[in-house]
Short mmCIF file of C-alpha atoms in Angstrom, two decimals:
data_model
loop_
_atom_site.label_atom_id
_atom_site.label_comp_id
_atom_site.label_asym_id
_atom_site.label_seq_id
_atom_site.Cartn_x
_atom_site.Cartn_y
_atom_site.Cartn_z
CA MET A 1 -75.97 -5.96 -38.67
CA ASN A 2 -72.30 -5.09 -39.35
CA ALA A 3 -69.53 -7.75 -39.32
CA ILE A 4 -68.27 -6.78 -35.87
CA ALA A 5 -71.72 -6.97 -34.36
CA GLU A 6 -72.28 -10.43 -36.01
CA ASN A 7 -68.95 -11.63 -34.64
CA ILE A 8 -69.84 -10.50 -31.18
CA LYS A 9 -73.14 -12.28 -31.41
CA GLN A 10 -71.43 -15.50 -32.40
CA ILE A 11 -68.83 -15.22 -29.63
CA ARG A 12 -71.51 -14.64 -27.06
CA GLN A 13 -73.34 -17.76 -28.28
CA ARG A 14 -70.21 -19.79 -28.02
CA ILE A 15 -69.54 -18.50 -24.52
CA LYS A 16 -73.07 -19.39 -23.48
CA LYS A 17 -72.81 -22.85 -24.85
CA ALA A 18 -69.39 -23.52 -23.33
CA ALA A 19 -70.61 -22.34 -19.91
CA LEU A 20 -73.89 -24.32 -19.98
CA ASP A 21 -72.16 -27.41 -21.20
CA CYS A 22 -69.94 -27.50 -18.12
CA GLY A 23 -72.70 -26.51 -15.67
CA ARG A 24 -71.75 -22.85 -15.31
CA SER A 25 -73.84 -19.70 -15.71
CA PRO A 26 -72.96 -17.68 -18.85
CA GLN A 27 -73.31 -14.58 -16.72
CA ASP A 28 -70.22 -15.67 -14.78
CA VAL A 29 -67.96 -15.30 -17.87
CA GLY A 30 -67.00 -11.79 -18.95
CA LEU A 31 -65.85 -10.89 -22.44
CA VAL A 32 -62.84 -8.59 -22.75
CA ALA A 33 -62.46 -7.38 -26.34
CA VAL A 34 -58.75 -7.14 -27.17
CA THR A 35 -58.14 -3.93 -29.12
CA LYS A 36 -54.43 -3.85 -29.85
CA THR A 37 -54.03 -2.07 -33.23
CA VAL A 38 -57.83 -1.88 -33.51
CA SER A 39 -59.12 1.64 -34.66
CA PRO A 40 -61.37 3.71 -32.37
CA GLU A 41 -64.02 3.50 -35.05
CA LYS A 42 -64.13 -0.33 -34.83
CA ILE A 43 -64.10 -0.20 -31.07
CA ARG A 44 -67.10 2.20 -31.21
CA LYS A 45 -68.98 -0.30 -33.38
CA ALA A 46 -68.29 -2.98 -30.86
CA ALA A 47 -69.55 -0.75 -28.09
CA GLU A 48 -72.70 0.05 -30.05
CA ALA A 49 -73.16 -3.76 -30.41
CA GLY A 50 -73.26 -4.14 -26.66
CA LEU A 51 -69.63 -4.69 -25.59
CA ASP A 52 -68.57 -2.67 -22.55
CA CYS A 53 -65.16 -4.10 -21.68
CA PHE A 54 -62.00 -3.60 -23.78
CA GLY A 55 -58.42 -4.69 -23.19
CA GLU A 56 -55.29 -2.77 -24.32
CA ASN A 57 -51.69 -3.91 -24.39
CA TYR A 58 -49.83 -0.60 -24.66
CA ILE A 59 -50.18 2.57 -22.60
CA GLN A 60 -49.59 5.12 -25.33
CA GLU A 61 -51.97 3.45 -27.79
CA ALA A 62 -54.61 3.07 -25.09
CA ASP A 63 -54.37 6.71 -23.95
CA LYS A 64 -55.31 8.05 -27.37
CA LYS A 65 -58.23 5.61 -27.83
CA ILE A 66 -59.61 6.25 -24.34
CA LYS A 67 -59.61 10.00 -25.12
CA ASP A 68 -61.21 9.42 -28.52
CA LEU A 69 -63.97 7.29 -26.93
CA SER A 70 -64.50 9.28 -23.73
CA ASP A 71 -68.15 9.76 -24.64
CA THR A 72 -68.84 6.04 -24.37
CA ARG A 73 -69.49 3.96 -21.23
CA ILE A 74 -66.55 1.60 -21.56
CA SER A 75 -64.55 -0.24 -18.94
CA TRP A 76 -60.87 -0.42 -19.90
CA HIS A 77 -58.52 -3.24 -18.81
CA PHE A 78 -54.74 -3.32 -19.21
CA ILE A 79 -53.66 -6.79 -20.36
CA GLY A 80 -50.07 -6.26 -21.60
CA HIS A 81 -46.70 -6.22 -19.86
CA LEU A 82 -46.54 -3.16 -17.61
CA GLN A 83 -43.32 -1.44 -16.71
CA SER A 84 -43.08 0.35 -13.33
CA ASN A 85 -42.39 3.71 -14.99
CA LYS A 86 -45.83 3.47 -16.76
CA ALA A 87 -47.75 2.81 -13.54
CA LYS A 88 -48.81 6.44 -13.11
CA TYR A 89 -50.58 6.25 -16.50
CA ALA A 90 -52.09 2.80 -15.94
CA VAL A 91 -53.75 3.90 -12.67
CA ARG A 92 -55.29 6.85 -14.45
CA LEU A 93 -56.56 4.96 -17.44
CA PHE A 94 -57.64 1.42 -16.37
CA ASP A 95 -60.31 -0.13 -14.18
CA LEU A 96 -58.49 -3.41 -13.91
CA ILE A 97 -54.83 -4.25 -14.51
CA HIS A 98 -54.42 -7.97 -15.42
CA SER A 99 -50.63 -8.17 -15.53
CA VAL A 100 -49.10 -7.44 -12.12
CA ASP A 101 -46.05 -9.75 -11.90
CA SER A 102 -43.70 -8.27 -9.31
CA LEU A 103 -43.75 -6.59 -5.95
CA LYS A 104 -41.77 -3.70 -7.43
CA LEU A 105 -44.60 -2.96 -9.91
CA ALA A 106 -47.24 -3.48 -7.26
CA LYS A 107 -45.60 -0.97 -4.89
CA GLU A 108 -45.42 1.64 -7.68
CA LEU A 109 -49.06 1.06 -8.63
CA ASN A 110 -49.98 1.42 -4.93
CA ARG A 111 -48.10 4.67 -4.68
CA GLN A 112 -49.74 6.08 -7.79
CA ALA A 113 -53.19 4.89 -6.75
CA ALA A 114 -52.73 6.65 -3.38
CA ARG A 115 -51.87 9.87 -5.21
CA HIS A 116 -55.17 9.63 -7.04
CA GLY A 117 -57.08 8.70 -3.92
CA ARG A 118 -58.30 5.38 -5.31
CA VAL A 119 -57.95 1.66 -4.81
CA GLN A 120 -56.69 0.02 -8.02
CA LYS A 121 -58.01 -3.38 -8.89
CA ILE A 122 -55.35 -5.83 -10.13
CA LEU A 123 -54.83 -9.44 -11.09
CA ILE A 124 -51.60 -11.32 -10.44
CA GLN A 125 -50.10 -12.69 -13.65
CA VAL A 126 -48.73 -16.20 -13.33
CA ASN A 127 -46.28 -17.72 -15.82
CA LEU A 128 -47.27 -21.37 -15.70
CA GLY A 129 -45.18 -22.41 -18.76
CA GLY A 130 -41.91 -21.03 -17.38
CA GLU A 131 -41.37 -19.21 -20.66
CA GLN A 132 -38.63 -16.60 -20.47
CA THR A 133 -40.28 -14.62 -23.24
CA LYS A 134 -43.45 -14.05 -21.16
CA SER A 135 -44.04 -12.11 -18.03
CA GLY A 136 -45.60 -13.39 -14.84
CA ALA A 137 -44.59 -14.74 -11.48
CA GLU A 138 -43.66 -18.38 -11.37
CA LYS A 139 -46.33 -20.55 -9.81
CA GLN A 140 -44.30 -21.09 -6.65
CA ALA A 141 -43.76 -17.35 -6.24
CA ALA A 142 -47.32 -16.26 -7.06
CA GLU A 143 -48.82 -17.06 -3.69
CA GLU A 144 -46.03 -15.16 -1.91
CA LEU A 145 -46.57 -12.18 -4.21
CA VAL A 146 -50.28 -12.25 -3.36
CA TYR A 147 -49.45 -12.12 0.34
CA ASP A 148 -47.06 -9.17 -0.19
CA VAL A 149 -49.49 -7.22 -2.41
CA ALA A 150 -52.30 -7.81 0.03
CA GLY A 151 -50.59 -5.47 2.49
CA LEU A 152 -50.70 -2.54 0.04
CA GLU A 153 -53.63 -0.34 1.01
CA ASN A 154 -54.35 1.14 -2.40
CA LEU A 155 -54.41 -2.13 -4.32
CA SER A 156 -57.10 -4.75 -4.38
CA VAL A 157 -56.17 -8.26 -5.58
CA ARG A 158 -59.14 -9.61 -7.54
CA GLY A 159 -57.71 -12.83 -8.96
CA LEU A 160 -55.18 -14.35 -11.33
CA MET A 161 -54.23 -14.18 -15.01
CA THR A 162 -52.16 -16.38 -17.25
CA LEU A 163 -50.92 -16.39 -20.82
CA PRO A 164 -50.01 -20.06 -21.39
CA PRO A 165 -47.70 -21.44 -24.13
CA PHE A 166 -49.23 -21.39 -27.57
CA PHE A 167 -50.61 -24.61 -28.99
CA ASP A 168 -52.73 -25.18 -32.08
CA ALA A 169 -54.89 -27.68 -30.11
CA PRO A 170 -56.91 -26.24 -27.21
CA GLU A 171 -56.63 -29.59 -25.31
CA LYS A 172 -52.86 -29.04 -25.03
CA VAL A 173 -53.54 -25.76 -23.20
CA ARG A 174 -56.05 -27.26 -20.79
CA PRO A 175 -53.45 -28.32 -18.16
CA TYR A 176 -52.26 -24.74 -17.78
CA PHE A 177 -55.84 -23.43 -17.31
CA ARG A 178 -56.48 -26.25 -14.79
CA GLN A 179 -53.32 -25.27 -12.88
CA LEU A 180 -54.43 -21.69 -12.62
CA GLY A 181 -57.86 -22.77 -11.38
CA ALA A 182 -56.24 -24.97 -8.73
CA LEU A 183 -53.93 -22.12 -7.64
CA ARG A 184 -56.90 -19.84 -7.35
CA ARG A 185 -58.66 -22.27 -5.05
CA GLU A 186 -55.56 -22.78 -2.93
CA ILE A 187 -55.10 -19.03 -2.42
CA ALA A 188 -58.84 -18.43 -1.81
CA ALA A 189 -58.87 -21.07 0.88
CA LYS A 190 -56.32 -19.12 2.92
CA ASN A 191 -58.79 -16.18 3.29
CA ILE A 192 -56.04 -13.54 2.90
CA ALA A 193 -57.21 -10.09 3.91
CA ASN A 194 -57.69 -7.64 0.99
CA VAL A 195 -57.65 -10.53 -1.48
CA GLU A 196 -60.69 -11.77 -3.40
CA MET A 197 -60.03 -14.60 -5.85
CA ALA A 198 -63.06 -13.58 -7.94
CA GLU A 199 -61.46 -13.55 -11.37
CA LEU A 200 -59.54 -15.96 -13.60
CA SER A 201 -58.40 -14.14 -16.74
CA MET A 202 -57.45 -16.84 -19.27
CA GLY A 203 -58.41 -17.96 -22.76
CA MET A 204 -58.24 -16.25 -26.12
CA THR A 205 -59.79 -16.69 -29.59
CA GLY A 206 -58.32 -20.16 -30.16
CA ASP A 207 -58.97 -21.72 -26.75
CA PHE A 208 -61.53 -19.70 -24.75
CA GLU A 209 -64.09 -22.52 -24.61
CA THR A 210 -61.53 -24.78 -22.95
CA ALA A 211 -60.68 -21.96 -20.55
CA ILE A 212 -64.36 -21.59 -19.63
CA GLU A 213 -64.57 -25.25 -18.88
CA GLU A 214 -61.64 -24.82 -16.49
CA GLY A 215 -63.15 -21.81 -14.68
CA ALA A 216 -62.31 -18.67 -16.65
CA THR A 217 -64.35 -15.63 -15.60
CA LEU A 218 -62.69 -13.30 -18.14
CA VAL A 219 -61.82 -14.35 -21.65
CA ARG A 220 -59.70 -12.06 -23.80
CA ILE A 221 -60.76 -12.16 -27.44
CA GLY A 222 -59.57 -9.96 -30.32
CA THR A 223 -59.21 -11.73 -33.64
CA ALA A 224 -62.61 -13.45 -33.56
CA ILE A 225 -64.22 -10.01 -33.04
CA PHE A 226 -62.19 -7.65 -35.17
CA GLY A 227 -60.46 -9.93 -37.61
CA GLU A 228 -56.74 -10.41 -38.16
CA ARG A 229 -54.52 -7.56 -36.98
CA SER A 230 -53.03 -5.37 -39.62
#
C-alpha cells in the first residue's frame, strides 16, 4: 500500500470513530480531498485508493487537472473564493460549489448554468469569525442570501460552508462549527422552496473530528492525505 492509500485508510478510520462516538453514521460524513498544488499523479493514486471527491481552490489549476484525469470517475468540488467572472468555468467544471457568498455571484452562476441547461448545486459560505481576509456572508446576512438565491431557477442550495478562524486547538474552533449547525437548523425549519439544508461543509486536517461532532457532512482534508504542500 502506498503512502497516500495508507493516509486515506487512517483518515477514514478517524472519521468513522468520530462519527460513532457522537452517535452518527459514518456514511453521513463525506470526505473531500483538497488538492491545491497536488499533482494529477497523486490525485490518481488517491482515486485508485477509493476516493471519489476532490476539492480545488483555483479555476485554472483545476481545469488542467480535470482534463488530465478525465478518464476517472471523480466528483469535483470548488472550495476556494470564486469571482463572478470565473462563474462560466466553475459551472462547466464542478459538481458542487462550496463558496457562494453574494447575490451577484449567485446570479452569474445561475445565468451560466442556464446556458448549459443544468441546475448547479451550491453551498452558501458563511463568515462566522467576521474576518476581513476571508470570504463569506456574515451570519445575519446569510439567511437573506439563501432566500434570494432560492428564487434562481438554475441553482440549488444544498447547505452551508464555513472557514472559521485558525486555532491550534480544535476546541477553540468548536463554537464556530456549532454556530453553523444552528444556522442550518434555523434555515431548514423555514422550509424554503428550492433549498435543502443537506450539507455542512466544515472541518479540515486539524479539526475535522470536532466538526463531525458538530454535524459536518463534508470535511475538507488535504495535508493529512497528501502531506505538506510544496
